[in-house]
Short mmCIF file of C-alpha atoms and ligand atoms in Angstrom, two decimals:
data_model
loop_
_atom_site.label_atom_id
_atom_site.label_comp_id
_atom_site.label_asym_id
_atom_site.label_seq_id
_atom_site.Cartn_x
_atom_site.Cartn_y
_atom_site.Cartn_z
CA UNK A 4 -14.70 23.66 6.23
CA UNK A 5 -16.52 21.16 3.89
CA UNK A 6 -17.09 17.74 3.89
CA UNK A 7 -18.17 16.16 0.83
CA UNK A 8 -19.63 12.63 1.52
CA UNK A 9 -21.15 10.36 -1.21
CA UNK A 10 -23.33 7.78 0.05
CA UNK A 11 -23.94 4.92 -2.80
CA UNK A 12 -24.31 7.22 -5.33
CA UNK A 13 -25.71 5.61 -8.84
CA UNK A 14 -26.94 7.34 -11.95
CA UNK A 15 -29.03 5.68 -14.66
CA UNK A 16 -29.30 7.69 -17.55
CA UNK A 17 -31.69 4.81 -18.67
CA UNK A 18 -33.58 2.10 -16.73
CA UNK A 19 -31.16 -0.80 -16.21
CA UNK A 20 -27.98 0.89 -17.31
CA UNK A 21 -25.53 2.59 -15.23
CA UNK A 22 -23.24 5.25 -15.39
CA UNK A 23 -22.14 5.23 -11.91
CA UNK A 24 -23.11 2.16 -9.64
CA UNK A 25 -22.42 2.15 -5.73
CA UNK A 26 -20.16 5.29 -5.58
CA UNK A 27 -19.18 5.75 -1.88
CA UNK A 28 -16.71 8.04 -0.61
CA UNK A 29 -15.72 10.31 2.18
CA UNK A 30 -13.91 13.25 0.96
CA UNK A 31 -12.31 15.26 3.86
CA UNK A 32 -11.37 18.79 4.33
CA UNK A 33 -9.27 20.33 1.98
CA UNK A 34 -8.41 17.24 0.68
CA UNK A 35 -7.31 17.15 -3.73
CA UNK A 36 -9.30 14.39 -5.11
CA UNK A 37 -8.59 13.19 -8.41
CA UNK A 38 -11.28 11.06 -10.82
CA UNK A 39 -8.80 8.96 -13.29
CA UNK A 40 -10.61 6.03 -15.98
CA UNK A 41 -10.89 5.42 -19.35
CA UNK A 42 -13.13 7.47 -21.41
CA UNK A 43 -16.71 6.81 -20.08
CA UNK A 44 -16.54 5.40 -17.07
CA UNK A 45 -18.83 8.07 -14.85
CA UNK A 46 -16.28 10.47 -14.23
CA UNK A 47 -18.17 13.63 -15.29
CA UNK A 48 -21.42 12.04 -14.48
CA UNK A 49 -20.40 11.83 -10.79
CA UNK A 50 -18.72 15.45 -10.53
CA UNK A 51 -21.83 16.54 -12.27
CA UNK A 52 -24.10 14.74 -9.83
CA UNK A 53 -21.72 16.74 -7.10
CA UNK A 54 -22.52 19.95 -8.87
CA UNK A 55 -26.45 19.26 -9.00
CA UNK A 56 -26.20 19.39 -12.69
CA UNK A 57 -27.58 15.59 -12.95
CA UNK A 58 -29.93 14.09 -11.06
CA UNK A 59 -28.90 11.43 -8.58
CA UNK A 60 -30.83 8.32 -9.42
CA UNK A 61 -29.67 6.56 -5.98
CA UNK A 62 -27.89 6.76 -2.86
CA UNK A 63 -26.85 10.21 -0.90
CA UNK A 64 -25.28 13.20 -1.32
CA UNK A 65 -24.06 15.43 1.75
CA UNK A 66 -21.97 18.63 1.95
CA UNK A 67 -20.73 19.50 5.52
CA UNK A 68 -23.62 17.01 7.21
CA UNK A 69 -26.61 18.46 4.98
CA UNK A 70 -28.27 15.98 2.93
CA UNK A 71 -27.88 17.67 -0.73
CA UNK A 72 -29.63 15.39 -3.18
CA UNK A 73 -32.11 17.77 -4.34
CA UNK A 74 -30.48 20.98 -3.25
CA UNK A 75 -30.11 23.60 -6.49
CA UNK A 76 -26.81 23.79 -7.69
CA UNK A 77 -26.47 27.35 -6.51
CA UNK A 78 -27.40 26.20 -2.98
CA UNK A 79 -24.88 24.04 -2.79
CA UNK A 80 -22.00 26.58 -2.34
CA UNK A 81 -19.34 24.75 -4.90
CA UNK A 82 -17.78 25.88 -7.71
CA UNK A 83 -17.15 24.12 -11.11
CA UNK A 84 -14.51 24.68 -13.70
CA UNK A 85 -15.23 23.48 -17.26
CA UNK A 86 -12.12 22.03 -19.66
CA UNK A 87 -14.12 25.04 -22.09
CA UNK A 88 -13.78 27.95 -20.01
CA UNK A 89 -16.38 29.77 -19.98
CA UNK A 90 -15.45 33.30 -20.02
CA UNK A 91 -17.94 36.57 -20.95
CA UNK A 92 -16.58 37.59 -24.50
CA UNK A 93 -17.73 41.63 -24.06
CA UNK A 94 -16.39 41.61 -20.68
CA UNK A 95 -12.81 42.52 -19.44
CA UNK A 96 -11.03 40.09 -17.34
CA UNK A 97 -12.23 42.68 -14.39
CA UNK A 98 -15.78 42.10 -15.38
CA UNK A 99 -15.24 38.65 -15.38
CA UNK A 100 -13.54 38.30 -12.43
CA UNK A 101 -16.69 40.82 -10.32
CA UNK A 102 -19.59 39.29 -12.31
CA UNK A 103 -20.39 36.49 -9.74
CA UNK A 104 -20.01 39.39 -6.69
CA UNK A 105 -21.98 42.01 -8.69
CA UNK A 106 -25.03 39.32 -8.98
CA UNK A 107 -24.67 39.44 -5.35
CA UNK A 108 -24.75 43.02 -5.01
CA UNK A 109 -21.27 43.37 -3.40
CA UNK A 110 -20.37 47.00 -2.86
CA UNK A 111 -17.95 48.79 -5.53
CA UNK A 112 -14.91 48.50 -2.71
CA UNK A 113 -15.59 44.88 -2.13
CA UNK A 114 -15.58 43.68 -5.35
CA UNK A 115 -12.46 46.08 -6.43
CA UNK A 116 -10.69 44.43 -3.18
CA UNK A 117 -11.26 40.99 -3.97
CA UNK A 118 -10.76 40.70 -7.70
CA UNK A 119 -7.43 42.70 -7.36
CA UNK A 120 -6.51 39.90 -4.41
CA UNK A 121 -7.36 37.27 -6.79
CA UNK A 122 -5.69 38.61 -10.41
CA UNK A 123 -2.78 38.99 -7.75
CA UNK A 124 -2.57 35.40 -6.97
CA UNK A 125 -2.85 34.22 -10.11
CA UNK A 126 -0.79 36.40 -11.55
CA UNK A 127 -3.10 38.21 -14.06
CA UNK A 128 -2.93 41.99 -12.45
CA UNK A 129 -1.74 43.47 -15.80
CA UNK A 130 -4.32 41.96 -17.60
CA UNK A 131 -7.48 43.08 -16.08
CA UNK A 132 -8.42 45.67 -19.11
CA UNK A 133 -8.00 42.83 -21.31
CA UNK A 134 -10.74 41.29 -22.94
CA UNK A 135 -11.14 37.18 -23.23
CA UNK A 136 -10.20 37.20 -27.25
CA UNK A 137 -6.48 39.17 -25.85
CA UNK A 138 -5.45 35.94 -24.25
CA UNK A 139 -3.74 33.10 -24.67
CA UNK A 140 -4.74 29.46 -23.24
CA UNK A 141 -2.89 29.77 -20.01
CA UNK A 142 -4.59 33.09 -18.89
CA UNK A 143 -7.99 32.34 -20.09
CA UNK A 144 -7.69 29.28 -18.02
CA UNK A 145 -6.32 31.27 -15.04
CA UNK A 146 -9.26 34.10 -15.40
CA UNK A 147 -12.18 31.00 -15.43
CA UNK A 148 -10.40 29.74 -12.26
CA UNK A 149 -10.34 33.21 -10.57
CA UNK A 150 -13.74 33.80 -11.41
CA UNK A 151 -14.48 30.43 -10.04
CA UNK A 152 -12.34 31.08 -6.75
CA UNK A 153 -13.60 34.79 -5.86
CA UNK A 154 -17.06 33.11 -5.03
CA UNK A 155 -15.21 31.64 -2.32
CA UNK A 156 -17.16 28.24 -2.28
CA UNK A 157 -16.92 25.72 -0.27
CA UNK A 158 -15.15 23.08 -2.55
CA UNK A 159 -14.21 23.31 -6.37
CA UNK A 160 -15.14 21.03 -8.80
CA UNK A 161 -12.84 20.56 -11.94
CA UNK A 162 -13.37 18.43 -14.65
CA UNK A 163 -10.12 18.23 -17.09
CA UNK A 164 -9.55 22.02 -16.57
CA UNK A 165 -6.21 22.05 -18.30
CA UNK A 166 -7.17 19.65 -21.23
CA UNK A 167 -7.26 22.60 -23.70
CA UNK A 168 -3.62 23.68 -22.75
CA UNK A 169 -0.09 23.13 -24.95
CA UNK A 170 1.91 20.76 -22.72
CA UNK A 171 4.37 23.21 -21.47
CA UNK A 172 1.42 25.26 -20.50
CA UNK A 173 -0.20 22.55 -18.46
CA UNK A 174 2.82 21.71 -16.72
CA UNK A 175 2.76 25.72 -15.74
CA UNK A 176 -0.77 25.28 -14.60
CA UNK A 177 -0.18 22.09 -12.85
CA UNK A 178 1.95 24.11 -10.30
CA UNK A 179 -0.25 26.65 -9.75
CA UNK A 180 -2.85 24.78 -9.26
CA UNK A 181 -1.33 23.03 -6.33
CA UNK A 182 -0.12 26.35 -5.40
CA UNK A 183 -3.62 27.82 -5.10
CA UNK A 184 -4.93 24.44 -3.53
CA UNK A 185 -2.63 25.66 -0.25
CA UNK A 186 -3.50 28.42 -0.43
CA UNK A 187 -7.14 29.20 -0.87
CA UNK A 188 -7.17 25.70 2.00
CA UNK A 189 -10.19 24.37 0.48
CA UNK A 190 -11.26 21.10 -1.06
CA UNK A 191 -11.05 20.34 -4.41
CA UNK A 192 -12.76 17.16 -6.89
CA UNK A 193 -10.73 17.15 -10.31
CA UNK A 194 -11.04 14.87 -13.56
CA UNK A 195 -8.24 14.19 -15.45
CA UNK A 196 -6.24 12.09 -18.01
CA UNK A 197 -3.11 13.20 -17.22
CA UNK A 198 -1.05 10.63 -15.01
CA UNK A 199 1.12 13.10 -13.90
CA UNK A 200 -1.36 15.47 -12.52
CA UNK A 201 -2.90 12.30 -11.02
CA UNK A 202 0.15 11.52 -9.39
CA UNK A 203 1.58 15.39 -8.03
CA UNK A 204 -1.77 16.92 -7.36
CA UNK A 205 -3.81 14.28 -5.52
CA UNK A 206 -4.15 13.76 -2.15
CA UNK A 207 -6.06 10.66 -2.92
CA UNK A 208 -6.87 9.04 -6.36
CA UNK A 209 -10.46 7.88 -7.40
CA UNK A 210 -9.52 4.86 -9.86
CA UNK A 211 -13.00 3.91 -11.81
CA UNK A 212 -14.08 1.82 -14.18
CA UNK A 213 -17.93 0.96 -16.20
CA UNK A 214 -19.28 3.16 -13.31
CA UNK A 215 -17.35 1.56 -10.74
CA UNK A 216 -14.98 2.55 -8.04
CA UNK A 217 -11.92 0.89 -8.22
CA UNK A 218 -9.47 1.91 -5.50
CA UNK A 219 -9.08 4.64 -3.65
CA UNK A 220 -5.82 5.67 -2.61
CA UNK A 221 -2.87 8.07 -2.17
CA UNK A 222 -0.98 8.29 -5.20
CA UNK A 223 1.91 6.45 -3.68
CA UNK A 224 0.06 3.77 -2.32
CA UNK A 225 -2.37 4.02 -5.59
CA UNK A 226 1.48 3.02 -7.69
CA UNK A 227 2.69 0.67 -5.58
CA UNK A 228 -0.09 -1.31 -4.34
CA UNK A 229 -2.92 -1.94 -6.99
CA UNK A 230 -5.62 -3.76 -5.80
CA UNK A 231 -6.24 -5.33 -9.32
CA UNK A 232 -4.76 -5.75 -13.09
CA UNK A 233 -6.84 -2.92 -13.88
CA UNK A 234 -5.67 -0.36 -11.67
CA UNK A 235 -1.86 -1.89 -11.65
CA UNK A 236 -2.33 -1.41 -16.27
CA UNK A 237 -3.66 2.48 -15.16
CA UNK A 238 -1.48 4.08 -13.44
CA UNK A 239 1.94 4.27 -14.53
CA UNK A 240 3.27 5.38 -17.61
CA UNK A 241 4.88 3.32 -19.68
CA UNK A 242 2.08 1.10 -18.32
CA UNK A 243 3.41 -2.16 -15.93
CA UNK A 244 4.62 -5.07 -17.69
CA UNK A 245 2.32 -8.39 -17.55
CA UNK A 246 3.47 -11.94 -18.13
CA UNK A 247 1.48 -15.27 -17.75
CA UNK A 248 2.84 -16.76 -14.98
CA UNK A 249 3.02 -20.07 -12.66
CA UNK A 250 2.93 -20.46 -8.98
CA UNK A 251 4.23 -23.40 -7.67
CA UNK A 252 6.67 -25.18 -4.73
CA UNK A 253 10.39 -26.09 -5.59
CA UNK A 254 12.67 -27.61 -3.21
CA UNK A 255 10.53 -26.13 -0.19
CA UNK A 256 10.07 -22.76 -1.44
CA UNK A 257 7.68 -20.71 -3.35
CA UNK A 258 8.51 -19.34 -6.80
CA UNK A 259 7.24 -18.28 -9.70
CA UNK A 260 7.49 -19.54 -13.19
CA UNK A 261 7.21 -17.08 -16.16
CA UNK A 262 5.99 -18.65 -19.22
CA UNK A 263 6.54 -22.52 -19.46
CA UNK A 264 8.55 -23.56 -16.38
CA UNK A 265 10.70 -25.48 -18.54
CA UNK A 266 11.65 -22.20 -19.61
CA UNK A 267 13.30 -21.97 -16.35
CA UNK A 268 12.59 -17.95 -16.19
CA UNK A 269 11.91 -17.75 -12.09
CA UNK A 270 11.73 -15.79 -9.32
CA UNK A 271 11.71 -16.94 -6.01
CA UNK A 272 9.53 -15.55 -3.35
CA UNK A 273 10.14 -14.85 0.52
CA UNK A 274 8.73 -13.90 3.64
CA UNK A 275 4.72 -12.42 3.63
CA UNK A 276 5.37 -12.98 -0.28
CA UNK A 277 5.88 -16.48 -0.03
CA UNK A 278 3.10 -17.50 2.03
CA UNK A 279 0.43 -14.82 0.38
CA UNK A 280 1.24 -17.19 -2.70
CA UNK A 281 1.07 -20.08 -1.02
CA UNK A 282 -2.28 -19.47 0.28
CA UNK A 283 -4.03 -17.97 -2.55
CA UNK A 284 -1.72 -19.64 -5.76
CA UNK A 285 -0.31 -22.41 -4.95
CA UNK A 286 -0.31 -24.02 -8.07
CA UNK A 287 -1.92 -21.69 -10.32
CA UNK A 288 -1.23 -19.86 -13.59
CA UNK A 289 -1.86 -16.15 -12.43
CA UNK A 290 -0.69 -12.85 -13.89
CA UNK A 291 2.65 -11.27 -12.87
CA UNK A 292 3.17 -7.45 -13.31
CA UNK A 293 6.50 -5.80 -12.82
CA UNK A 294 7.27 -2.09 -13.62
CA UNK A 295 9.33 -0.88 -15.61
CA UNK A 296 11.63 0.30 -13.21
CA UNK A 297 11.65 -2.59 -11.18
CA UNK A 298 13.64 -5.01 -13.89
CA UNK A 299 17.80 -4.27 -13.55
CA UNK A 300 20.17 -5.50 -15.33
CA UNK A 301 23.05 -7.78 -14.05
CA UNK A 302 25.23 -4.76 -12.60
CA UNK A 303 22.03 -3.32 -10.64
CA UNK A 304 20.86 -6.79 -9.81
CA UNK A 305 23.66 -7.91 -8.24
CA UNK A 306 24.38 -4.69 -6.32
CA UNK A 307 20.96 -4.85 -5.02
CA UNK A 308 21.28 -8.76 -4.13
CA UNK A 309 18.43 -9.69 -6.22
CA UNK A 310 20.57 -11.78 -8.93
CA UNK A 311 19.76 -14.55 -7.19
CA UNK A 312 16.26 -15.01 -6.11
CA UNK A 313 15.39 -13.90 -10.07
CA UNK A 314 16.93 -16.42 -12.62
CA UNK A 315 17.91 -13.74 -16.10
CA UNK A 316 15.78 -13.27 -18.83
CA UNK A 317 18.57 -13.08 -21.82
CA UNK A 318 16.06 -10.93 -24.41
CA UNK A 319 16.59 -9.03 -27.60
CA UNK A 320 15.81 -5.35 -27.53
CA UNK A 321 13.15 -4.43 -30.26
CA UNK A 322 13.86 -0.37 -29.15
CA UNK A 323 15.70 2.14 -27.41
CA UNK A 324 14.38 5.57 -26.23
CA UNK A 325 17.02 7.48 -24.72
CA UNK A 326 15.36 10.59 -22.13
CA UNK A 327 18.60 11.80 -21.25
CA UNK A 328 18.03 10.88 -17.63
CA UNK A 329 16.85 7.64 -18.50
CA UNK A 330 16.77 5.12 -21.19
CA UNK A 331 14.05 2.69 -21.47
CA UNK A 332 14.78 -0.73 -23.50
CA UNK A 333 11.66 -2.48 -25.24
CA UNK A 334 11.43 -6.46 -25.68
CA UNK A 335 8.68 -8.82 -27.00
CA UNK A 336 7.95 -11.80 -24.70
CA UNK A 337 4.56 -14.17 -25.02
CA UNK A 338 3.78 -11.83 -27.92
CA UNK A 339 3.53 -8.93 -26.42
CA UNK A 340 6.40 -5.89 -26.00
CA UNK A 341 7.39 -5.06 -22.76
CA UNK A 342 9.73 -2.10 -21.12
CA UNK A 343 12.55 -1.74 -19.00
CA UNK A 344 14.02 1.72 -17.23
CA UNK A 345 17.32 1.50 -17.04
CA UNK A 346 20.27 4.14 -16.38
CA UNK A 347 21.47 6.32 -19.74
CA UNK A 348 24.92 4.51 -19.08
CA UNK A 349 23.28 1.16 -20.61
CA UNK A 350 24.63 0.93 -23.95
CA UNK A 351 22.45 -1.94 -25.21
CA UNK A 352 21.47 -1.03 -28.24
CA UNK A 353 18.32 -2.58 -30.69
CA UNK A 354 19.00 -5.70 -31.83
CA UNK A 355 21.47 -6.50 -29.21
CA UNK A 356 20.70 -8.98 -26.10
CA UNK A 357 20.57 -8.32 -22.58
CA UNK A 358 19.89 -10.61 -19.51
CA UNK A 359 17.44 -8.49 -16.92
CA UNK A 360 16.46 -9.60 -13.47
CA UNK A 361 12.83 -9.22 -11.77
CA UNK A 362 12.98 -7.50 -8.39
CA UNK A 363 11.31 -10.54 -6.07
CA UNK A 364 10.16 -7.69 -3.71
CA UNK A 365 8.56 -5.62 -6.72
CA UNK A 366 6.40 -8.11 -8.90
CA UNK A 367 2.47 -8.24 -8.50
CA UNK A 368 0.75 -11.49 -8.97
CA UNK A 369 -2.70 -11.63 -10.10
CA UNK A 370 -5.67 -14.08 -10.23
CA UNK A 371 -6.46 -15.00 -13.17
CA UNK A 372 -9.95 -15.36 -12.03
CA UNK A 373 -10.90 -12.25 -10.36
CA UNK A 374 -7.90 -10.26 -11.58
CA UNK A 375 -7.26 -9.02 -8.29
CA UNK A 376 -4.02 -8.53 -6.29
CA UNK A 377 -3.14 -11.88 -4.32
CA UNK A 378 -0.39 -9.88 -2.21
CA UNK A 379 -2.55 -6.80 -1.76
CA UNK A 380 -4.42 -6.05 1.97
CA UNK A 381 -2.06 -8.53 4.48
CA UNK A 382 0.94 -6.72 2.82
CA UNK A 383 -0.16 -3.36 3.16
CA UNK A 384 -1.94 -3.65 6.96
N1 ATP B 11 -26.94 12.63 -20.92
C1 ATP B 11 -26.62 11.34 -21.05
N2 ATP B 11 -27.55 10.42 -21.44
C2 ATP B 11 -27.24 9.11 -21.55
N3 ATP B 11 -26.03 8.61 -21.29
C3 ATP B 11 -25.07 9.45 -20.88
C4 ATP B 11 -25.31 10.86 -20.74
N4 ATP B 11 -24.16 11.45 -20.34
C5 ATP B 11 -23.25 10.48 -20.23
N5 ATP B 11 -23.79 9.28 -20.55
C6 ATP B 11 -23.09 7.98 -20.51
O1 ATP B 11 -22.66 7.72 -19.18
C7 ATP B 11 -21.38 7.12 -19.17
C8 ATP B 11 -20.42 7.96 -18.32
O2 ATP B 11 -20.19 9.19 -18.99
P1 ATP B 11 -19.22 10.31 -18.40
O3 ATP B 11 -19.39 11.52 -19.21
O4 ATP B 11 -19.46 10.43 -16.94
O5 ATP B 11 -17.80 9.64 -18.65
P2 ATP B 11 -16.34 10.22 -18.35
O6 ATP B 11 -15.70 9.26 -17.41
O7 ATP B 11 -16.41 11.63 -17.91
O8 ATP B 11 -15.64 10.07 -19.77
P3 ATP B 11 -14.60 11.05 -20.52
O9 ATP B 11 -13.26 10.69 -19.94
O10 ATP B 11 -14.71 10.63 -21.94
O11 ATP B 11 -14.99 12.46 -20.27
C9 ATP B 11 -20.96 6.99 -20.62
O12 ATP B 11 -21.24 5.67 -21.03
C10 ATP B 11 -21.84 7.99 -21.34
O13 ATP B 11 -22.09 7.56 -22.66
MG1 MG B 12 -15.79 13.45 -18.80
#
């Protein structure tokens, strides 16, 4: 059991400036919490402040209902893993693996027990009379998060553990680490870049930015309901699609005009959709943001019946990548290039033209203003 609750957590490394600002969170049993944000933005700092490795300048730390602030990091009961594993050079993996119990004074049949159960999990039996310099990557990693689990703490702490890793390696690691996370049942705070360990391994996301909690979400809900330009331009990769936009009323009903209405590039909105813009746009130039998934071309448009509440955009296509089980299809528009997923049967090629349709039931609108969602809350609740 362990409960991990921040409490308006700040950190000023100097007076006046902060790292982390207002950081509140309740992190639940054996829950995966992931830290995403651009370079900077207190990810570390806070995992760190976790850890009782930095001082908490403000606010409240508590582990399972015990206020931690100025416990010692060893009294805390968690464990960290470093992107630099640290790993004893002179040591086998064994002695790695039984340092932390032989500080304890574990008995010789304990500590044989449990380092054998944990090689065995993650797979590193054979390589106990091995020393650190005999690895590669993958099991050095796996040996600094054995030695990290056989201490059996109450929560681990991992800041961009797989960072170091080739990415076929990662994507090996990536499993087992949500392997291990149902197994060993325990919580877990990691850092990370990667979207796609964002995405499989969460349980929730952490979204922050200049110190700042953005959103905190499931990945799911994180993807398809940002509460603001910044978190909708984060997560996703290729990245959503923006457009200046105009909200207005035509003929009774609400639509939205990309670019100069005389353009006559709309989309027409309905139900909660419609009156969300109503209410907070109605007349306003605000942001839209469509995925790259969520544009179709006529074929898909049609067969979904969204060819016409979305008025074509005929564009030329700048690139092709083709995945194999999808292609994507690049296009400039208000000077900047966008993307479209498409299926690998689209033959468009670059150079060529294509009309594409905006899913009405997929685009985000934003203020321009405060940048945040205007169908995001009423639509979720
Ligand atoms: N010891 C320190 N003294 C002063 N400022 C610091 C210190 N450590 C970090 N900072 C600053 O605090 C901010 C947050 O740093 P932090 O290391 O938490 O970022 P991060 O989100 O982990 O970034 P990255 O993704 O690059 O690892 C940064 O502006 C950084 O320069
Ligand atoms: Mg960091």
């Amino acid at each position: 059991m362990s409960e991990i609750v921040l409490r308006n957590v700040c950190k000023e490394y100097e007076k006046g400036n902060f790292a982390v600002k207002d950081f509140s969170l309740d992190i639940h049993d054996q829950e995966f919490i992931i830290f995403v944000g651009p370079s900077g933005c207190g990810k570390s700092t806070t995992l760190r402040m976790i850890a009782g490795l930095e001082d908490i300048s403000d606010g409240e730390l508590w582990i399972d209902d015990q206020l931690c602030n100025y416990f010692d990091p060893k009294d805390r009961g968690l464990s960290m893993v470093f992107q630099n594993y640290a790993l004893y050079p002179n040591m086998t993996v064994y002695g790695n693996l039984a340092f932390a119990l032989k500080v304890r004074k574990a008995s010789k049949s304990e500590i044989d027990e449990k380092v054998h159960k944990v090689a065995r999990i993650l797979e590193i039996e054979h390589l106990l009379d091995r020393k650190p310099a005999a690895l590669s990557g993958g099991q050095k990693q796996r040996v600094a998060i054995g030695s990290a689990i056989i201490r059996r703490p109450k929560a681990f702490l991992m800041d961009e553990p797989l960072s170091n890793l080739d990415a076929k390696l990662r994507a090996q690691m990536r499993i087992e680490l949500a392997k291990l996370h149902k197994e060993l049942e325990t919580t877990i705070i990691y850092v990370t870049h990667d979207q796609t360990e964002a995405m499989t391994l969460g349980t929730r996301i952490v979204v922050m930015k200049d110190g700042v909690v953005q959103q905190v979400e499931t990945p799911i809900e994180l993807y398809n309901h940002p509460v603001n330009l910044f978190v909708a331009g984060f997560i996703g990769s290729p990245s959503m699609n923006f457009f200046q936009a105009h909200v207005t009323e035509e003929n009774g009903r609400m639509v939205v005009f990309i670019g100069n209405p005389k353009d006559g590039k709309k989309i027409y909105l309905e139900g909660r959709r419609s009156e969300l813009a109503r209410l907070r746009a109605m007349d306003q130039d605000v942001t839209l943001g469509i995925r790259p998934e969520d544009i179709h071309e006529y074929a898909d448009a049609a067969e979904l019946g969204i060819e016409k509440a979305t008025v074509g955009m005929n564009v030329t296509v700048t690139a092709r990548e083709m995945l194999g089980a999808e292609v994507f299809l690049y296009f400039d528009e208000q000077k900047k290039t966008h993307a479209v997923r498409l299926h690998p049967k689209n033959q468009t090629m670059t150079g060529e033209k294509i009309d594409l349709y905006f899913d009405p039931k997929k685009i985000h609108l934003f203020d321009q203003n405060t940048e945040e969602s205007i169908f995001y809350r009423e639509e979720t609740v």
